[in-house]
mmCIF file with all atom_site columns, C-alpha atoms in Angstrom:
data_model
loop_
_atom_site.group_PDB
_atom_site.id
_atom_site.type_symbol
_atom_site.label_atom_id
_atom_site.label_alt_id
_atom_site.label_comp_id
_atom_site.label_asym_id
_atom_site.label_entity_id
_atom_site.label_seq_id
_atom_site.pdbx_PDB_ins_code
_atom_site.Cartn_x
_atom_site.Cartn_y
_atom_site.Cartn_z
_atom_site.occupancy
_atom_site.B_iso_or_equiv
_atom_site.pdbx_formal_charge
_atom_site.auth_seq_id
_atom_site.auth_comp_id
_atom_site.auth_asym_id
_atom_site.auth_atom_id
_atom_site.pdbx_PDB_model_num
ATOM 1   C CA . UNK A 1 1   ? -22.786 7.038   -20.895 1.00 94.00 ? 14  UNK A CA 1
ATOM 2   C CA . UNK A 1 2   ? -19.564 8.089   -22.111 1.00 95.00 ? 15  UNK A CA 1
ATOM 3   C CA . UNK A 1 3   ? -16.727 6.204   -19.670 1.00 97.00 ? 16  UNK A CA 1
ATOM 4   C CA . UNK A 1 4   ? -13.449 7.010   -18.632 1.00 98.00 ? 17  UNK A CA 1
ATOM 5   C CA . UNK A 1 5   ? -11.390 4.403   -17.308 1.00 98.00 ? 18  UNK A CA 1
ATOM 6   C CA . UNK A 1 6   ? -8.651  6.015   -15.005 1.00 98.00 ? 19  UNK A CA 1
ATOM 7   C CA . UNK A 1 7   ? -5.427  3.347   -13.646 1.00 98.00 ? 20  UNK A CA 1
ATOM 8   C CA . UNK A 1 8   ? -4.166  5.005   -10.459 1.00 98.00 ? 21  UNK A CA 1
ATOM 9   C CA . UNK A 1 9   ? -0.520  6.459   -10.650 1.00 98.00 ? 22  UNK A CA 1
ATOM 10  C CA . UNK A 1 10  ? 2.321   4.084   -9.151  1.00 98.00 ? 23  UNK A CA 1
ATOM 11  C CA . UNK A 1 11  ? 2.487   3.171   -6.249  1.00 98.00 ? 24  UNK A CA 1
ATOM 12  C CA . UNK A 1 12  ? 4.999   1.435   -3.725  1.00 97.00 ? 25  UNK A CA 1
ATOM 13  C CA . UNK A 1 13  ? 3.263   -2.137  -4.681  1.00 95.00 ? 26  UNK A CA 1
ATOM 14  C CA . UNK A 1 14  ? 4.364   -1.535  -8.119  1.00 97.00 ? 27  UNK A CA 1
ATOM 15  C CA . UNK A 1 15  ? 7.773   -0.368  -7.355  1.00 96.00 ? 28  UNK A CA 1
ATOM 16  C CA . UNK A 1 16  ? 8.059   -3.549  -5.843  1.00 93.00 ? 29  UNK A CA 1
ATOM 17  C CA . UNK A 1 17  ? 6.786   -5.596  -8.458  1.00 92.00 ? 30  UNK A CA 1
ATOM 18  C CA . UNK A 1 18  ? 8.934   -4.202  -11.251 1.00 90.00 ? 31  UNK A CA 1
ATOM 19  C CA . UNK A 1 19  ? 12.191  -3.924  -9.128  1.00 90.00 ? 32  UNK A CA 1
ATOM 20  C CA . UNK A 1 20  ? 11.586  -7.792  -7.643  1.00 90.00 ? 33  UNK A CA 1
ATOM 21  C CA . UNK A 1 21  ? 8.611   -9.467  -9.658  1.00 87.00 ? 34  UNK A CA 1
ATOM 22  C CA . UNK A 1 22  ? 7.144   -10.541 -6.754  1.00 81.00 ? 35  UNK A CA 1
ATOM 23  C CA . UNK A 1 23  ? 5.290   -9.693  -3.771  1.00 79.00 ? 36  UNK A CA 1
ATOM 24  C CA . UNK A 1 24  ? 7.013   -10.510 -0.885  1.00 80.00 ? 37  UNK A CA 1
ATOM 25  C CA . UNK A 1 25  ? 6.485   -7.144  1.292   1.00 83.00 ? 38  UNK A CA 1
ATOM 26  C CA . UNK A 1 26  ? 3.565   -5.798  -0.931  1.00 89.00 ? 39  UNK A CA 1
ATOM 27  C CA . UNK A 1 27  ? 1.170   -3.155  1.552   1.00 92.00 ? 40  UNK A CA 1
ATOM 28  C CA . UNK A 1 28  ? -1.871  -3.580  1.684   1.00 92.00 ? 41  UNK A CA 1
ATOM 29  C CA . UNK A 1 29  ? -2.655  -0.079  1.175   1.00 95.00 ? 42  UNK A CA 1
ATOM 30  C CA . UNK A 1 30  ? -0.239  1.240   -0.355  1.00 97.00 ? 43  UNK A CA 1
ATOM 31  C CA . UNK A 1 31  ? 0.419   4.258   -1.231  1.00 98.00 ? 44  UNK A CA 1
ATOM 32  C CA . UNK A 1 32  ? 1.673   6.170   -4.445  1.00 98.00 ? 45  UNK A CA 1
ATOM 33  C CA . UNK A 1 33  ? 5.449   6.559   -4.941  1.00 98.00 ? 46  UNK A CA 1
ATOM 34  C CA . UNK A 1 34  ? 7.323   10.138  -5.585  1.00 98.00 ? 47  UNK A CA 1
ATOM 35  C CA . UNK A 1 35  ? 6.839   9.097   -9.308  1.00 98.00 ? 48  UNK A CA 1
ATOM 36  C CA . UNK A 1 36  ? 3.296   8.354   -8.921  1.00 98.00 ? 49  UNK A CA 1
ATOM 37  C CA . UNK A 1 37  ? 2.875   11.840  -6.843  1.00 98.00 ? 50  UNK A CA 1
ATOM 38  C CA . UNK A 1 38  ? 4.131   13.245  -10.400 1.00 98.00 ? 51  UNK A CA 1
ATOM 39  C CA . UNK A 1 39  ? 2.091   10.568  -12.763 1.00 98.00 ? 52  UNK A CA 1
ATOM 40  C CA . UNK A 1 40  ? -0.563  12.032  -10.658 1.00 98.00 ? 53  UNK A CA 1
ATOM 41  C CA . UNK A 1 41  ? 0.092   15.353  -11.278 1.00 98.00 ? 54  UNK A CA 1
ATOM 42  C CA . UNK A 1 42  ? 0.028   14.903  -14.761 1.00 98.00 ? 55  UNK A CA 1
ATOM 43  C CA . UNK A 1 43  ? -3.118  13.758  -15.137 1.00 98.00 ? 56  UNK A CA 1
ATOM 44  C CA . UNK A 1 44  ? -4.620  16.232  -13.972 1.00 98.00 ? 57  UNK A CA 1
ATOM 45  C CA . UNK A 1 45  ? -2.877  19.312  -16.315 1.00 98.00 ? 58  UNK A CA 1
ATOM 46  C CA . UNK A 1 46  ? -3.250  17.808  -18.769 1.00 98.00 ? 59  UNK A CA 1
ATOM 47  C CA . UNK A 1 47  ? -7.524  17.445  -18.082 1.00 97.00 ? 60  UNK A CA 1
ATOM 48  C CA . UNK A 1 48  ? -7.714  20.428  -17.696 1.00 96.00 ? 61  UNK A CA 1
ATOM 49  C CA . UNK A 1 49  ? -7.427  21.610  -21.771 1.00 95.00 ? 62  UNK A CA 1
ATOM 50  C CA . UNK A 1 50  ? -8.076  18.032  -22.421 1.00 95.00 ? 63  UNK A CA 1
ATOM 51  C CA . UNK A 1 51  ? -11.243 16.418  -23.851 1.00 95.00 ? 64  UNK A CA 1
ATOM 52  C CA . UNK A 1 52  ? -11.824 14.902  -20.666 1.00 96.00 ? 65  UNK A CA 1
ATOM 53  C CA . UNK A 1 53  ? -15.321 16.875  -18.732 1.00 95.00 ? 66  UNK A CA 1
ATOM 54  C CA . UNK A 1 54  ? -16.829 13.811  -16.691 1.00 97.00 ? 67  UNK A CA 1
ATOM 55  C CA . UNK A 1 55  ? -19.922 15.473  -15.020 1.00 96.00 ? 68  UNK A CA 1
ATOM 56  C CA . UNK A 1 56  ? -18.406 13.490  -11.984 1.00 98.00 ? 69  UNK A CA 1
ATOM 57  C CA . UNK A 1 57  ? -15.142 11.304  -11.240 1.00 98.00 ? 70  UNK A CA 1
ATOM 58  C CA . UNK A 1 58  ? -15.364 8.152   -8.884  1.00 98.00 ? 71  UNK A CA 1
ATOM 59  C CA . UNK A 1 59  ? -12.830 6.278   -7.482  1.00 98.00 ? 72  UNK A CA 1
ATOM 60  C CA . UNK A 1 60  ? -12.057 3.229   -5.598  1.00 98.00 ? 73  UNK A CA 1
ATOM 61  C CA . UNK A 1 61  ? -11.815 4.266   -1.851  1.00 98.00 ? 74  UNK A CA 1
ATOM 62  C CA . UNK A 1 62  ? -8.629  2.073   -2.075  1.00 98.00 ? 75  UNK A CA 1
ATOM 63  C CA . UNK A 1 63  ? -5.717  4.677   -0.915  1.00 98.00 ? 76  UNK A CA 1
ATOM 64  C CA . UNK A 1 64  ? -3.650  4.562   -4.374  1.00 98.00 ? 77  UNK A CA 1
ATOM 65  C CA . UNK A 1 65  ? -7.228  5.739   -6.182  1.00 98.00 ? 78  UNK A CA 1
ATOM 66  C CA . UNK A 1 66  ? -8.616  8.059   -4.352  1.00 98.00 ? 79  UNK A CA 1
ATOM 67  C CA . UNK A 1 67  ? -4.098  10.125  -3.949  1.00 98.00 ? 80  UNK A CA 1
ATOM 68  C CA . UNK A 1 68  ? -4.522  10.148  -7.690  1.00 98.00 ? 81  UNK A CA 1
ATOM 69  C CA . UNK A 1 69  ? -8.614  10.740  -8.260  1.00 98.00 ? 82  UNK A CA 1
ATOM 70  C CA . UNK A 1 70  ? -8.081  14.097  -5.626  1.00 98.00 ? 83  UNK A CA 1
ATOM 71  C CA . UNK A 1 71  ? -5.634  15.848  -7.884  1.00 98.00 ? 84  UNK A CA 1
ATOM 72  C CA . UNK A 1 72  ? -7.831  15.504  -11.243 1.00 98.00 ? 85  UNK A CA 1
ATOM 73  C CA . UNK A 1 73  ? -11.181 16.275  -8.770  1.00 98.00 ? 86  UNK A CA 1
ATOM 74  C CA . UNK A 1 74  ? -9.219  19.422  -8.321  1.00 98.00 ? 87  UNK A CA 1
ATOM 75  C CA . UNK A 1 75  ? -7.923  20.147  -11.602 1.00 98.00 ? 88  UNK A CA 1
ATOM 76  C CA . UNK A 1 76  ? -11.932 19.699  -13.197 1.00 98.00 ? 89  UNK A CA 1
ATOM 77  C CA . UNK A 1 77  ? -13.654 21.020  -10.387 1.00 97.00 ? 90  UNK A CA 1
ATOM 78  C CA . UNK A 1 78  ? -16.192 18.563  -10.584 1.00 98.00 ? 91  UNK A CA 1
ATOM 79  C CA . UNK A 1 79  ? -17.303 16.723  -7.454  1.00 98.00 ? 92  UNK A CA 1
ATOM 80  C CA . UNK A 1 80  ? -15.272 13.420  -6.080  1.00 98.00 ? 93  UNK A CA 1
ATOM 81  C CA . UNK A 1 81  ? -17.716 10.676  -5.271  1.00 98.00 ? 94  UNK A CA 1
ATOM 82  C CA . UNK A 1 82  ? -16.240 7.150   -3.028  1.00 98.00 ? 95  UNK A CA 1
ATOM 83  C CA . UNK A 1 83  ? -17.160 4.034   -5.672  1.00 98.00 ? 96  UNK A CA 1
ATOM 84  C CA . UNK A 1 84  ? -17.031 0.522   -2.594  1.00 97.00 ? 97  UNK A CA 1
ATOM 85  C CA . UNK A 1 85  ? -17.028 -2.038  -5.881  1.00 97.00 ? 98  UNK A CA 1
ATOM 86  C CA . UNK A 1 86  ? -14.715 -0.319  -7.738  1.00 98.00 ? 99  UNK A CA 1
ATOM 87  C CA . UNK A 1 87  ? -11.527 -2.232  -5.406  1.00 97.00 ? 100 UNK A CA 1
ATOM 88  C CA . UNK A 1 88  ? -8.881  -4.258  -7.515  1.00 97.00 ? 101 UNK A CA 1
ATOM 89  C CA . UNK A 1 89  ? -8.997  -7.696  -7.766  1.00 95.00 ? 102 UNK A CA 1
ATOM 90  C CA . UNK A 1 90  ? -9.344  -9.689  -4.408  1.00 92.00 ? 103 UNK A CA 1
ATOM 91  C CA . UNK A 1 91  ? -9.351  -6.655  -2.192  1.00 92.00 ? 104 UNK A CA 1
ATOM 92  C CA . UNK A 1 92  ? -7.615  -4.879  0.691   1.00 92.00 ? 105 UNK A CA 1
ATOM 93  C CA . UNK A 1 93  ? -5.155  -8.326  2.000   1.00 90.00 ? 106 UNK A CA 1
ATOM 94  C CA . UNK A 1 94  ? -1.822  -9.396  3.862   1.00 90.00 ? 107 UNK A CA 1
ATOM 95  C CA . UNK A 1 95  ? -0.150  -12.098 2.510   1.00 86.00 ? 108 UNK A CA 1
ATOM 96  C CA . UNK A 1 96  ? 1.948   -13.804 4.522   1.00 84.00 ? 109 UNK A CA 1
ATOM 97  C CA . UNK A 1 97  ? 5.440   -16.203 3.310   1.00 79.00 ? 110 UNK A CA 1
ATOM 98  C CA . UNK A 1 98  ? 3.313   -18.652 2.611   1.00 80.00 ? 111 UNK A CA 1
ATOM 99  C CA . UNK A 1 99  ? 1.194   -17.048 -0.172  1.00 80.00 ? 112 UNK A CA 1
ATOM 100 C CA . UNK A 1 100 ? -1.893  -16.932 2.124   1.00 86.00 ? 113 UNK A CA 1
ATOM 101 C CA . UNK A 1 101 ? -4.530  -14.089 1.853   1.00 87.00 ? 114 UNK A CA 1
ATOM 102 C CA . UNK A 1 102 ? -6.404  -12.674 5.160   1.00 90.00 ? 115 UNK A CA 1
ATOM 103 C CA . UNK A 1 103 ? -8.738  -9.739  5.116   1.00 89.00 ? 116 UNK A CA 1
ATOM 104 C CA . UNK A 1 104 ? -7.591  -6.054  5.896   1.00 93.00 ? 117 UNK A CA 1
ATOM 105 C CA . UNK A 1 105 ? -10.632 -3.794  5.927   1.00 94.00 ? 118 UNK A CA 1
ATOM 106 C CA . UNK A 1 106 ? -8.966  -1.472  3.610   1.00 95.00 ? 119 UNK A CA 1
ATOM 107 C CA . UNK A 1 107 ? -9.584  2.532   5.503   1.00 97.00 ? 120 UNK A CA 1
ATOM 108 C CA . UNK A 1 108 ? -12.514 4.803   7.117   1.00 97.00 ? 121 UNK A CA 1
ATOM 109 C CA . UNK A 1 109 ? -14.080 7.635   6.115   1.00 98.00 ? 122 UNK A CA 1
ATOM 110 C CA . UNK A 1 110 ? -11.946 10.239  7.855   1.00 98.00 ? 123 UNK A CA 1
ATOM 111 C CA . UNK A 1 111 ? -8.506  8.789   6.731   1.00 97.00 ? 124 UNK A CA 1
ATOM 112 C CA . UNK A 1 112 ? -10.098 8.595   3.073   1.00 98.00 ? 125 UNK A CA 1
ATOM 113 C CA . UNK A 1 113 ? -11.307 12.231  3.680   1.00 98.00 ? 126 UNK A CA 1
ATOM 114 C CA . UNK A 1 114 ? -7.592  12.875  4.997   1.00 98.00 ? 127 UNK A CA 1
ATOM 115 C CA . UNK A 1 115 ? -6.534  12.157  1.500   1.00 97.00 ? 128 UNK A CA 1
ATOM 116 C CA . UNK A 1 116 ? -9.591  13.080  -0.584  1.00 98.00 ? 129 UNK A CA 1
ATOM 117 C CA . UNK A 1 117 ? -10.647 16.316  1.515   1.00 97.00 ? 130 UNK A CA 1
ATOM 118 C CA . UNK A 1 118 ? -13.197 16.660  -1.382  1.00 97.00 ? 131 UNK A CA 1
ATOM 119 C CA . UNK A 1 119 ? -14.456 13.020  -0.957  1.00 98.00 ? 132 UNK A CA 1
ATOM 120 C CA . UNK A 1 120 ? -17.768 11.771  -0.546  1.00 98.00 ? 133 UNK A CA 1
ATOM 121 C CA . UNK A 1 121 ? -18.266 8.657   0.731   1.00 98.00 ? 134 UNK A CA 1
ATOM 122 C CA . UNK A 1 122 ? -20.781 5.894   0.012   1.00 97.00 ? 135 UNK A CA 1
ATOM 123 C CA . UNK A 1 123 ? -24.023 5.353   2.018   1.00 95.00 ? 136 UNK A CA 1
ATOM 124 C CA . UNK A 1 124 ? -23.148 1.954   1.656   1.00 95.00 ? 137 UNK A CA 1
ATOM 125 C CA . UNK A 1 125 ? -20.466 1.136   3.691   1.00 95.00 ? 138 UNK A CA 1
ATOM 126 C CA . UNK A 1 126 ? -19.987 1.720   7.106   1.00 94.00 ? 139 UNK A CA 1
ATOM 127 C CA . UNK A 1 127 ? -17.625 5.380   8.329   1.00 96.00 ? 140 UNK A CA 1
ATOM 128 C CA . UNK A 1 128 ? -14.893 2.901   10.149  1.00 96.00 ? 141 UNK A CA 1
ATOM 129 C CA . UNK A 1 129 ? -13.965 0.189   7.462   1.00 95.00 ? 142 UNK A CA 1
ATOM 130 C CA . UNK A 1 130 ? -15.162 0.012   3.536   1.00 94.00 ? 143 UNK A CA 1
ATOM 131 C CA . UNK A 1 131 ? -14.210 -3.639  2.906   1.00 92.00 ? 144 UNK A CA 1
ATOM 132 C CA . UNK A 1 132 ? -15.719 -5.942  4.912   1.00 89.00 ? 145 UNK A CA 1
ATOM 133 C CA . UNK A 1 133 ? -14.325 -8.944  2.890   1.00 86.00 ? 146 UNK A CA 1
ATOM 134 C CA . UNK A 1 134 ? -14.082 -11.863 2.271   1.00 87.00 ? 147 UNK A CA 1
ATOM 135 C CA . UNK A 1 135 ? -11.028 -11.887 0.045   1.00 86.00 ? 148 UNK A CA 1
ATOM 136 C CA . UNK A 1 136 ? -11.847 -12.103 -3.352  1.00 86.00 ? 149 UNK A CA 1
ATOM 137 C CA . UNK A 1 137 ? -12.194 -15.504 -5.567  1.00 82.00 ? 150 UNK A CA 1
ATOM 138 C CA . UNK A 1 138 ? -12.578 -16.516 -8.563  1.00 88.00 ? 151 UNK A CA 1
ATOM 139 C CA . UNK A 1 139 ? -13.154 -14.911 -12.171 1.00 92.00 ? 152 UNK A CA 1
ATOM 140 C CA . UNK A 1 140 ? -17.235 -15.725 -11.789 1.00 93.00 ? 153 UNK A CA 1
ATOM 141 C CA . UNK A 1 141 ? -16.743 -12.646 -9.080  1.00 94.00 ? 154 UNK A CA 1
ATOM 142 C CA . UNK A 1 142 ? -15.161 -10.078 -10.096 1.00 95.00 ? 155 UNK A CA 1
ATOM 143 C CA . UNK A 1 143 ? -17.431 -9.873  -13.690 1.00 95.00 ? 156 UNK A CA 1
ATOM 144 C CA . UNK A 1 144 ? -20.469 -10.344 -11.792 1.00 95.00 ? 157 UNK A CA 1
ATOM 145 C CA . UNK A 1 145 ? -19.092 -6.650  -9.460  1.00 96.00 ? 158 UNK A CA 1
ATOM 146 C CA . UNK A 1 146 ? -16.791 -5.477  -12.808 1.00 97.00 ? 159 UNK A CA 1
ATOM 147 C CA . UNK A 1 147 ? -21.347 -5.196  -14.518 1.00 96.00 ? 160 UNK A CA 1
ATOM 148 C CA . UNK A 1 148 ? -22.731 -4.876  -11.547 1.00 97.00 ? 161 UNK A CA 1
ATOM 149 C CA . UNK A 1 149 ? -19.935 -0.629  -11.262 1.00 98.00 ? 162 UNK A CA 1
ATOM 150 C CA . UNK A 1 150 ? -20.692 -0.592  -15.293 1.00 96.00 ? 163 UNK A CA 1
ATOM 151 C CA . UNK A 1 151 ? -24.442 -1.247  -14.541 1.00 95.00 ? 164 UNK A CA 1
ATOM 152 C CA . UNK A 1 152 ? -24.879 1.605   -11.197 1.00 97.00 ? 165 UNK A CA 1
ATOM 153 C CA . UNK A 1 153 ? -22.417 4.122   -12.975 1.00 96.00 ? 166 UNK A CA 1
ATOM 154 C CA . UNK A 1 154 ? -25.207 3.865   -16.149 1.00 93.00 ? 167 UNK A CA 1
ATOM 155 C CA . UNK A 1 155 ? -27.835 4.310   -13.839 1.00 94.00 ? 168 UNK A CA 1
ATOM 156 C CA . UNK A 1 156 ? -26.700 7.163   -12.162 1.00 95.00 ? 169 UNK A CA 1
ATOM 157 C CA . UNK A 1 157 ? -25.582 9.136   -15.224 1.00 93.00 ? 170 UNK A CA 1
ATOM 158 C CA . UNK A 1 158 ? -28.039 8.267   -17.761 1.00 86.00 ? 171 UNK A CA 1
ATOM 159 C CA . UNK A 1 159 ? -27.719 9.379   -22.096 1.00 86.00 ? 172 UNK A CA 1
ATOM 160 C CA . UNK A 1 160 ? -24.570 11.336  -22.958 1.00 85.00 ? 173 UNK A CA 1
ATOM 161 C CA . UNK A 1 161 ? -23.025 12.771  -19.500 1.00 93.00 ? 174 UNK A CA 1
ATOM 162 C CA . UNK A 1 162 ? -19.436 11.355  -19.265 1.00 96.00 ? 175 UNK A CA 1
ATOM 163 C CA . UNK A 1 163 ? -17.968 10.848  -16.670 1.00 98.00 ? 176 UNK A CA 1
ATOM 164 C CA . UNK A 1 164 ? -14.585 9.049   -15.015 1.00 98.00 ? 177 UNK A CA 1
ATOM 165 C CA . UNK A 1 165 ? -13.870 6.127   -12.601 1.00 98.00 ? 178 UNK A CA 1
ATOM 166 C CA . UNK A 1 166 ? -10.298 5.729   -10.852 1.00 98.00 ? 179 UNK A CA 1
ATOM 167 C CA . UNK A 1 167 ? -9.819  2.453   -10.310 1.00 98.00 ? 180 UNK A CA 1
ATOM 168 C CA . UNK A 1 168 ? -7.092  -0.333  -11.047 1.00 98.00 ? 181 UNK A CA 1
ATOM 169 C CA . UNK A 1 169 ? -5.006  -2.715  -13.561 1.00 97.00 ? 182 UNK A CA 1
ATOM 170 C CA . UNK A 1 170 ? -6.460  -5.960  -13.189 1.00 97.00 ? 183 UNK A CA 1
ATOM 171 C CA . UNK A 1 171 ? -9.920  -4.608  -12.469 1.00 98.00 ? 184 UNK A CA 1
ATOM 172 C CA . UNK A 1 172 ? -9.600  -2.812  -15.842 1.00 98.00 ? 185 UNK A CA 1
ATOM 173 C CA . UNK A 1 173 ? -9.469  -6.022  -16.963 1.00 97.00 ? 186 UNK A CA 1
ATOM 174 C CA . UNK A 1 174 ? -12.969 -7.483  -16.220 1.00 97.00 ? 187 UNK A CA 1
ATOM 175 C CA . UNK A 1 175 ? -14.744 -3.372  -16.466 1.00 97.00 ? 188 UNK A CA 1
ATOM 176 C CA . UNK A 1 176 ? -13.642 -3.871  -20.171 1.00 97.00 ? 189 UNK A CA 1
ATOM 177 C CA . UNK A 1 177 ? -14.474 -7.418  -20.580 1.00 95.00 ? 190 UNK A CA 1
ATOM 178 C CA . UNK A 1 178 ? -17.385 -6.231  -19.593 1.00 95.00 ? 191 UNK A CA 1
ATOM 179 C CA . UNK A 1 179 ? -19.155 -2.937  -21.395 1.00 95.00 ? 192 UNK A CA 1
ATOM 180 C CA . UNK A 1 180 ? -16.998 -5.038  -24.635 1.00 94.00 ? 193 UNK A CA 1
ATOM 181 C CA . UNK A 1 181 ? -19.509 -7.996  -24.015 1.00 92.00 ? 194 UNK A CA 1
ATOM 182 C CA . UNK A 1 182 ? -15.841 -10.700 -24.148 1.00 92.00 ? 195 UNK A CA 1
ATOM 183 C CA . UNK A 1 183 ? -17.653 -14.067 -22.457 1.00 87.00 ? 196 UNK A CA 1
ATOM 184 C CA . UNK A 1 184 ? -13.942 -15.023 -21.359 1.00 84.00 ? 197 UNK A CA 1
ATOM 185 C CA . UNK A 1 185 ? -9.697  -13.971 -22.217 1.00 86.00 ? 198 UNK A CA 1
ATOM 186 C CA . UNK A 1 186 ? -6.859  -15.234 -22.519 1.00 87.00 ? 199 UNK A CA 1
ATOM 187 C CA . UNK A 1 187 ? -4.921  -12.404 -23.056 1.00 91.00 ? 200 UNK A CA 1
ATOM 188 C CA . UNK A 1 188 ? -4.284  -9.397  -22.155 1.00 94.00 ? 201 UNK A CA 1
ATOM 189 C CA . UNK A 1 189 ? -4.919  -5.241  -22.288 1.00 96.00 ? 202 UNK A CA 1
ATOM 190 C CA . UNK A 1 190 ? -2.002  -3.803  -21.134 1.00 96.00 ? 203 UNK A CA 1
ATOM 191 C CA . UNK A 1 191 ? -3.172  -0.284  -19.085 1.00 98.00 ? 204 UNK A CA 1
ATOM 192 C CA . UNK A 1 192 ? -0.380  1.859   -17.390 1.00 98.00 ? 205 UNK A CA 1
ATOM 193 C CA . UNK A 1 193 ? -0.656  3.640   -14.363 1.00 98.00 ? 206 UNK A CA 1
ATOM 194 C CA . UNK A 1 194 ? -2.479  6.691   -15.128 1.00 98.00 ? 207 UNK A CA 1
ATOM 195 C CA . UNK A 1 195 ? -3.831  5.089   -18.701 1.00 98.00 ? 208 UNK A CA 1
ATOM 196 C CA . UNK A 1 196 ? -6.784  6.022   -20.350 1.00 98.00 ? 209 UNK A CA 1
ATOM 197 C CA . UNK A 1 197 ? -9.070  4.025   -21.364 1.00 98.00 ? 210 UNK A CA 1
ATOM 198 C CA . UNK A 1 198 ? -12.474 5.475   -22.801 1.00 98.00 ? 211 UNK A CA 1
ATOM 199 C CA . UNK A 1 199 ? -15.911 3.894   -23.937 1.00 97.00 ? 212 UNK A CA 1
ATOM 200 C CA . UNK A 1 200 ? -18.928 5.261   -25.308 1.00 94.00 ? 213 UNK A CA 1
ATOM 201 C CA . UNK A 1 201 ? -22.440 3.028   -23.524 1.00 90.00 ? 214 UNK A CA 1
ATOM 202 C CA . UNK A 1 202 ? -25.289 3.605   -25.045 1.00 87.00 ? 215 UNK A CA 1
ATOM 203 C CA . UNK A 1 203 ? -27.880 0.652   -24.487 1.00 83.00 ? 216 UNK A CA 1
ATOM 204 C CA . UNK A 1 204 ? -26.062 -1.960  -25.913 1.00 85.00 ? 217 UNK A CA 1
ATOM 205 C CA . UNK A 1 205 ? -23.978 0.311   -28.467 1.00 90.00 ? 218 UNK A CA 1
ATOM 206 C CA . UNK A 1 206 ? -20.546 0.162   -26.637 1.00 93.00 ? 219 UNK A CA 1
ATOM 207 C CA . UNK A 1 207 ? -17.538 1.664   -28.131 1.00 96.00 ? 220 UNK A CA 1
ATOM 208 C CA . UNK A 1 208 ? -14.078 1.225   -27.470 1.00 97.00 ? 221 UNK A CA 1
ATOM 209 C CA . UNK A 1 209 ? -13.053 4.894   -28.367 1.00 96.00 ? 222 UNK A CA 1
ATOM 210 C CA . UNK A 1 210 ? -9.821  5.136   -26.385 1.00 97.00 ? 223 UNK A CA 1
ATOM 211 C CA . UNK A 1 211 ? -7.780  2.609   -25.015 1.00 97.00 ? 224 UNK A CA 1
ATOM 212 C CA . UNK A 1 212 ? -4.437  2.996   -22.971 1.00 98.00 ? 225 UNK A CA 1
ATOM 213 C CA . UNK A 1 213 ? -3.811  6.930   -23.353 1.00 97.00 ? 226 UNK A CA 1
ATOM 214 C CA . UNK A 1 214 ? -0.869  8.123   -21.819 1.00 98.00 ? 227 UNK A CA 1
ATOM 215 C CA . UNK A 1 215 ? -0.631  12.100  -23.104 1.00 95.00 ? 228 UNK A CA 1
ATOM 216 C CA . UNK A 1 216 ? -0.127  13.634  -19.948 1.00 98.00 ? 229 UNK A CA 1
ATOM 217 C CA . UNK A 1 217 ? 2.836   11.386  -19.973 1.00 98.00 ? 230 UNK A CA 1
ATOM 218 C CA . UNK A 1 218 ? 6.371   11.748  -20.528 1.00 97.00 ? 231 UNK A CA 1
ATOM 219 C CA . UNK A 1 219 ? 9.015   8.472   -22.064 1.00 94.00 ? 232 UNK A CA 1
ATOM 220 C CA . UNK A 1 220 ? 10.823  8.537   -18.158 1.00 96.00 ? 233 UNK A CA 1
ATOM 221 C CA . UNK A 1 221 ? 7.106   8.954   -16.808 1.00 98.00 ? 234 UNK A CA 1
ATOM 222 C CA . UNK A 1 222 ? 5.409   5.748   -17.838 1.00 98.00 ? 235 UNK A CA 1
ATOM 223 C CA . UNK A 1 223 ? 5.166   2.715   -16.130 1.00 98.00 ? 236 UNK A CA 1
ATOM 224 C CA . UNK A 1 224 ? 3.223   -0.676  -15.775 1.00 94.00 ? 237 UNK A CA 1
#
């Protein structure tokens, strides 16, 4: 499997963090900013003439990921499939002024298809809401989830098939760790909004071909 990891475009929470360095006022299900919409469209336009040729595009069911994946799938004319385990670390949650996090259900099938009309809703979650909680806690749980996502995609797309996954910046850290056999990592891999990473998976052989490619963006479009 040739696995292409794509971080979603800039969300309102990303913009909030860039402006304030904090999470006060964050949205549990943020949409893309105007710049994020431009990034998503730039990614889709670049993909038409790039090496990107996935058999399918999988996406986190969070709004920001679906809004990034939808124009990409349309540009490449490939199936867009929701993946219920590709969400950001912690899952959707509501955070109070003391930093206490409470479960948020995420969006349902109708809302998701409103954002991404060609989306195939996954069979393993209910149509009313994809997220039953609780708030994810602990790196070990995230590592297991990352490994399970990779194993699932490898099972669905064996051999030399290319598959893309639109996911999140923090979760991508764990995906890369799992793919490359890194048991624990104290550093951080820079993954910008709509950054494209490509890792070849052939049994136990895992090769990082590209990390955080941003060919599709101009300098003023690059955001963390």
